[in-house]
Short mmCIF file of C-alpha atoms in Angstrom, two decimals:
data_model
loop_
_atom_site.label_atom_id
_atom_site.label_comp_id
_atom_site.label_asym_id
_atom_site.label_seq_id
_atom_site.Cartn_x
_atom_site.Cartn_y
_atom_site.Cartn_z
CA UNK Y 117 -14.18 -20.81 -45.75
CA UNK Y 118 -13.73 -24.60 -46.56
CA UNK Y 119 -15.32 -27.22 -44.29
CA UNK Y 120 -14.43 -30.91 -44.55
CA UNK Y 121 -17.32 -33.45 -43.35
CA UNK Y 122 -16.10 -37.40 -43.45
CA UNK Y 123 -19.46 -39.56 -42.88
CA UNK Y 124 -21.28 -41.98 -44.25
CA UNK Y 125 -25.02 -41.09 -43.54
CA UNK Y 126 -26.53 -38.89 -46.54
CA UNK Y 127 -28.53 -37.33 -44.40
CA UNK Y 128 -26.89 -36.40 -41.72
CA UNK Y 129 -24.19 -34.62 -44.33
CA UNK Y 130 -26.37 -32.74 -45.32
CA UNK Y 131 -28.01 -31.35 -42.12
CA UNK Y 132 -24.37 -30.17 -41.15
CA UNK Y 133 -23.90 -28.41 -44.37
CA UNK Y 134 -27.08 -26.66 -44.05
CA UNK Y 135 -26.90 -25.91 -40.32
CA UNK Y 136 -22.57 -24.90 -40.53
CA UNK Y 137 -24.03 -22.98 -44.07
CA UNK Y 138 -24.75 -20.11 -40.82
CA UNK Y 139 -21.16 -19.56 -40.12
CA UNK Y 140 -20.75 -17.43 -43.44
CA UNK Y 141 -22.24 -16.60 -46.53
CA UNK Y 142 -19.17 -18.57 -48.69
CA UNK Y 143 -19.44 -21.38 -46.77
CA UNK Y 144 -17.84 -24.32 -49.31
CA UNK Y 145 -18.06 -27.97 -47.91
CA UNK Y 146 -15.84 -31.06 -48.96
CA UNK Y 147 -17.72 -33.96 -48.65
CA UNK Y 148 -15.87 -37.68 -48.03
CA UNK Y 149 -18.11 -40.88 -47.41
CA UNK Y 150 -15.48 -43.02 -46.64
CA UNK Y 151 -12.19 -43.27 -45.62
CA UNK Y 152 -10.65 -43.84 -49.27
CA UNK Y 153 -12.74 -40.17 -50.39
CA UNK Y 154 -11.45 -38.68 -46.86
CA UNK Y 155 -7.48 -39.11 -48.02
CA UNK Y 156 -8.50 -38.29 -51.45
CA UNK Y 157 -10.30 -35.01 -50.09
CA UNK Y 158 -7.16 -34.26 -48.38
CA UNK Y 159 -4.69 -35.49 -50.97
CA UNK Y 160 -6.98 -33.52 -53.35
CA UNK Y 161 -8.71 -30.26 -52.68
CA UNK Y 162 -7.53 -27.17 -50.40
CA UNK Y 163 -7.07 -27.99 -47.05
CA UNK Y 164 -10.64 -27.25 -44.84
CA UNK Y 165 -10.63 -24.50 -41.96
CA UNK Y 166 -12.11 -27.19 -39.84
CA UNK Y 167 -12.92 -31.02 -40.20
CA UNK Y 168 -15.92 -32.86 -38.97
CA UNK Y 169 -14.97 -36.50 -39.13
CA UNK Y 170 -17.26 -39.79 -38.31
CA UNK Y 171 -15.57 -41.87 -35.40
CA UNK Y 172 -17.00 -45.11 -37.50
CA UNK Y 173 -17.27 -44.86 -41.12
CA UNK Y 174 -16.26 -47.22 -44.00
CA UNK Y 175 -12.76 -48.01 -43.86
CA UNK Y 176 -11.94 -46.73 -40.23
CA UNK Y 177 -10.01 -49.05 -38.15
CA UNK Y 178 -10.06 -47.63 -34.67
CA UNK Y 179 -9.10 -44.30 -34.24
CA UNK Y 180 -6.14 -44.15 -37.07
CA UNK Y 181 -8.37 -42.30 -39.44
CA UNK Y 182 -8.45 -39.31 -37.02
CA UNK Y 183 -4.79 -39.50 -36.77
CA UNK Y 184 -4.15 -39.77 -40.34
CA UNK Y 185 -6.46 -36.64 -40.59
CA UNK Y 186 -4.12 -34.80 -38.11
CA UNK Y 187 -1.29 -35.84 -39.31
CA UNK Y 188 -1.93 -34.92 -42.94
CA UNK Y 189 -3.65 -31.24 -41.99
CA UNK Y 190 -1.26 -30.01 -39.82
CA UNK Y 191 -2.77 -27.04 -37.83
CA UNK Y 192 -6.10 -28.10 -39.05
CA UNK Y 193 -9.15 -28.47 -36.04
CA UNK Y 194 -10.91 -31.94 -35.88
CA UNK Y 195 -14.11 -32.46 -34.62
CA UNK Y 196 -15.12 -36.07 -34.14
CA UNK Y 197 -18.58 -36.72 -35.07
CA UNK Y 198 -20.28 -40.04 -33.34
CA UNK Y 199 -23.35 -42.21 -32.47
CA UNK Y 200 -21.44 -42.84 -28.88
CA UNK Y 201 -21.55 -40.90 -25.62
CA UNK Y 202 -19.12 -42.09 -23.54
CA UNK Y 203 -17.20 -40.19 -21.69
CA UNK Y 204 -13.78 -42.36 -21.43
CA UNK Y 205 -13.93 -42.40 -25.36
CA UNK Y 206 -14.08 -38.69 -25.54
CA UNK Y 207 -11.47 -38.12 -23.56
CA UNK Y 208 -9.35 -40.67 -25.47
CA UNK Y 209 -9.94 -38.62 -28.60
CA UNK Y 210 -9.05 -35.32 -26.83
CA UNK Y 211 -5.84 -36.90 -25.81
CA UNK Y 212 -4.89 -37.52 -29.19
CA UNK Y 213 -5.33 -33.95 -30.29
CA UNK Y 214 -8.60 -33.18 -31.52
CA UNK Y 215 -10.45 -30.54 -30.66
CA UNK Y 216 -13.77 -31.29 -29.89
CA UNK Y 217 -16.45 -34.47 -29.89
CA UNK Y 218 -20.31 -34.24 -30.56
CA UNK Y 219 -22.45 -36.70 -30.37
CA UNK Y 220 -24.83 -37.36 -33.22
CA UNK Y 221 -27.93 -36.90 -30.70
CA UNK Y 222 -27.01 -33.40 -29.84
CA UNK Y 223 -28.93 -30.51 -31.83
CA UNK Y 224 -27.45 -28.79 -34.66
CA UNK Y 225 -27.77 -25.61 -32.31
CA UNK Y 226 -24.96 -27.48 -30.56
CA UNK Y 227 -23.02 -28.27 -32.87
CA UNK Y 228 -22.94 -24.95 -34.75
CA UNK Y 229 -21.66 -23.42 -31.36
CA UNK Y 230 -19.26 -26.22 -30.89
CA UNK Y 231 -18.05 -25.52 -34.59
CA UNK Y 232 -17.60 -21.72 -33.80
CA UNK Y 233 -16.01 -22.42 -30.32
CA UNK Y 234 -13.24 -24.22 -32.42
CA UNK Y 235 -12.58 -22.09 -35.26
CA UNK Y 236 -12.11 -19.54 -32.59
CA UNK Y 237 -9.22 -21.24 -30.92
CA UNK Y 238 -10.86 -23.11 -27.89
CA UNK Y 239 -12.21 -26.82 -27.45
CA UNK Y 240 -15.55 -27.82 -27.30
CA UNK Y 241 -16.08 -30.36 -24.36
CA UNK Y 242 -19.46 -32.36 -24.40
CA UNK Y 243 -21.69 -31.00 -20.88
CA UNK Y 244 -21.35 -34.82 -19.81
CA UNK Y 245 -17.85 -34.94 -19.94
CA UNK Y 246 -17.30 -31.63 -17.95
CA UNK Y 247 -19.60 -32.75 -15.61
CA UNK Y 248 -18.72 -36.23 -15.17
CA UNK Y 249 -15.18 -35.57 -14.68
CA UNK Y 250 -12.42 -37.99 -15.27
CA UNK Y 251 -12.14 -39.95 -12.34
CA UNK Y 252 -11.66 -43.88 -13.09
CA UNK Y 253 -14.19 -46.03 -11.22
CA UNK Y 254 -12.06 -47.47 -8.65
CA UNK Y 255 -10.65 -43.79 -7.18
CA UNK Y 256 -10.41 -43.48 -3.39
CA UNK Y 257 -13.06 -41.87 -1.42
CA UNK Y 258 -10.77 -39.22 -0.92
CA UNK Y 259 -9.89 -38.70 -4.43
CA UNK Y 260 -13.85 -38.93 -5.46
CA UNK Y 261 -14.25 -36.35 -2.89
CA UNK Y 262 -11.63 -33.67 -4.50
CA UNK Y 263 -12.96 -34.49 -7.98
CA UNK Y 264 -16.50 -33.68 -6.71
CA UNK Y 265 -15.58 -30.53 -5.25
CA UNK Y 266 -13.50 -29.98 -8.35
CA UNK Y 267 -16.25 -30.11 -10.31
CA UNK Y 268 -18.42 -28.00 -7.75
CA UNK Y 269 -16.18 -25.27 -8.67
CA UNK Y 270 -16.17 -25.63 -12.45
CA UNK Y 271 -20.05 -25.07 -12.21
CA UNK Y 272 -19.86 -22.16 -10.25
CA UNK Y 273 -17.47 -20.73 -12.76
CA UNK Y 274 -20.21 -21.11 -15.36
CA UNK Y 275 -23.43 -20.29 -13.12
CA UNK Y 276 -23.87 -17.11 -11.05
CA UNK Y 277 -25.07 -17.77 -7.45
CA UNK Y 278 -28.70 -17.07 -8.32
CA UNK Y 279 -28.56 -19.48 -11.61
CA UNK Y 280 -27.15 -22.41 -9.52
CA UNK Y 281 -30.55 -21.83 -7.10
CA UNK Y 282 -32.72 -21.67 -10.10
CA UNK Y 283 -30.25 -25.08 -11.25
CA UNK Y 284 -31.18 -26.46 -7.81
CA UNK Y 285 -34.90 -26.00 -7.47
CA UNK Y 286 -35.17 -27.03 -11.32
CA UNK Y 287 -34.01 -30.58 -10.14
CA UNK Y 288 -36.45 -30.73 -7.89
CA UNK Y 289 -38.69 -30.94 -10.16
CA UNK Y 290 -40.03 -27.32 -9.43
CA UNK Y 291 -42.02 -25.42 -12.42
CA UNK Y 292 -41.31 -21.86 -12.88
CA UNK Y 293 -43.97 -20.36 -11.09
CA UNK Y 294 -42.81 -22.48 -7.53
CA UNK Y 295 -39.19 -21.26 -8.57
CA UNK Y 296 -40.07 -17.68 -8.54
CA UNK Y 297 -42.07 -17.89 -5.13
CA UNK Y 298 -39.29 -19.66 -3.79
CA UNK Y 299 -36.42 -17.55 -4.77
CA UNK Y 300 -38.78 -13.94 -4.50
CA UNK Y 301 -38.25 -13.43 -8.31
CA UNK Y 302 -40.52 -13.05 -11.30
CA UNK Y 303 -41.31 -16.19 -13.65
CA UNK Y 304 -39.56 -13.75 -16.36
CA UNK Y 305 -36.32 -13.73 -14.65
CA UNK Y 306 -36.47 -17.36 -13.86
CA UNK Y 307 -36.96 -17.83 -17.71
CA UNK Y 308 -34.30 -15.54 -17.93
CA UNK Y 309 -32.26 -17.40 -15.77
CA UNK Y 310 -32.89 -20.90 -17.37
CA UNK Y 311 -31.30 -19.52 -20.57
CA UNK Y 312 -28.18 -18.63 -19.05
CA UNK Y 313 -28.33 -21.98 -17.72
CA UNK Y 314 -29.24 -23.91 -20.99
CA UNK Y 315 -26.25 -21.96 -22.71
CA UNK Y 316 -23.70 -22.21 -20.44
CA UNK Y 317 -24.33 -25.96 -19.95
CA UNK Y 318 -24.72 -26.56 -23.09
CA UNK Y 319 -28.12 -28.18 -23.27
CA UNK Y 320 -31.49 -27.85 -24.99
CA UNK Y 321 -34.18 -28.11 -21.99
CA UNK Y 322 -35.12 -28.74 -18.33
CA UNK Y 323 -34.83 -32.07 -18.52
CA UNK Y 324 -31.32 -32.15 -20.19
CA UNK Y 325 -30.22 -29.25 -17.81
CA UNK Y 326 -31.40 -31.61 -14.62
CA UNK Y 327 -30.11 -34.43 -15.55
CA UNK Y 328 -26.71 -32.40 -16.02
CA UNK Y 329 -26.95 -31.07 -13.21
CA UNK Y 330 -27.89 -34.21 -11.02
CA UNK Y 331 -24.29 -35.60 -11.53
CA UNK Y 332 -23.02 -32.44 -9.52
CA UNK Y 333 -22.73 -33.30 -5.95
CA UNK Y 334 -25.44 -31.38 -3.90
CA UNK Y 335 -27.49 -30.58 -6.57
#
């Protein structure tokens, strides 16, 4: 399996080669630093299975680079690597086709699983984006009020019952031990439970999983 990766930071190339180096065992990268080496990769070697492509590297002007990308690897999934979390911007690049968006700050954990959610046929959606919905900021009451409960609903489809209390008493700022008393559990199901959580929302910690879950309403 080939796997394309457009950016200009050294470094963080090659922490995605050696984290996506878990997918198989003959794993081959193409590496582009720049735009110019990006439509020479293309123009050049076999096309990737999947391409991880900087939003802002040498060359780029806007989005076109992305498009290009599309264009010229029909069939091809294209993650968009970036420095930026916002949410507007992501779903900009979603509408234009490609199939996922991870920020830069997320852990390679992350980004492996976003990788393998792709190559598997689905999209990978940042937590924040899912969460945050896609309102615009000057929506009615009403209509903030139906994307609320919209989003209500897409939690419960990730969370069991008993995860969203856990989800709820962890944004309280409850430890473990208070969750357990609270809920009549042990502290090894509430870790238990917290892992569920942390994979499903896609998050590393407590403090990443609160603040998720502090832009649902009534949590």
């Amino acid at each position: 399996m080939r796997i394309l990766i457009a950016d200009d930071h050294r470094l963080i190339v090659e922490g995605v080669k050696l984290k996506l180096a878990e997918l198989d065992s003959d794993v081959e990268f193409s590496v582009a630093m720049d735009v110019d080496e990006l439509r020479q990769v293309i123009r050049d070697e076999p096309a990737p299975a999947i391409a991880l492509i900087d939003l802002t590297m040498p060359g780029s002007d806007g989005h076109a680079h992305l498009i290009e990308t599309m264009a010229s690897l029909p069939g091809v999934p294209v993650l968009v690597l970036s420095g930026a979390e916002d949410s507007r911007l992501m779903r900009e690049l979603l509408s234009l086709g490609v199939q996922g968006f991870i920020p830069k700050a997320y852990s390679p954990e992350v980004m492996l699983s976003a990788v393998r959610l792709v190559l598997s046929g689905g999209v990978y959606v940042p937590p924040m984006m899912l969460l945050e919905g896609s309102a615009a900021p000057d929506v009615s009451a009403a209509s903030h009020a139906e994307t609320t409960a919209s989003l209500e609903e897409r939690l419960r489809k990730l969370l069991t019952e008993r995860q969203i209390d856990v989800l709820r008493l962890l944004s309280q700022g409850k430890p473990n031990k208070v969750i357990a008393r609270d809920l009549g559990i042990s502290e090894g199901t509430v870790k238990i439970h917290l892992a569920a959580i942390f994979r499903a929302l896609n998050v590393r910690n407590r403090v990443e999983a609160v603040v998720a879950s502090r832009r649902i309403s009534g949590l």
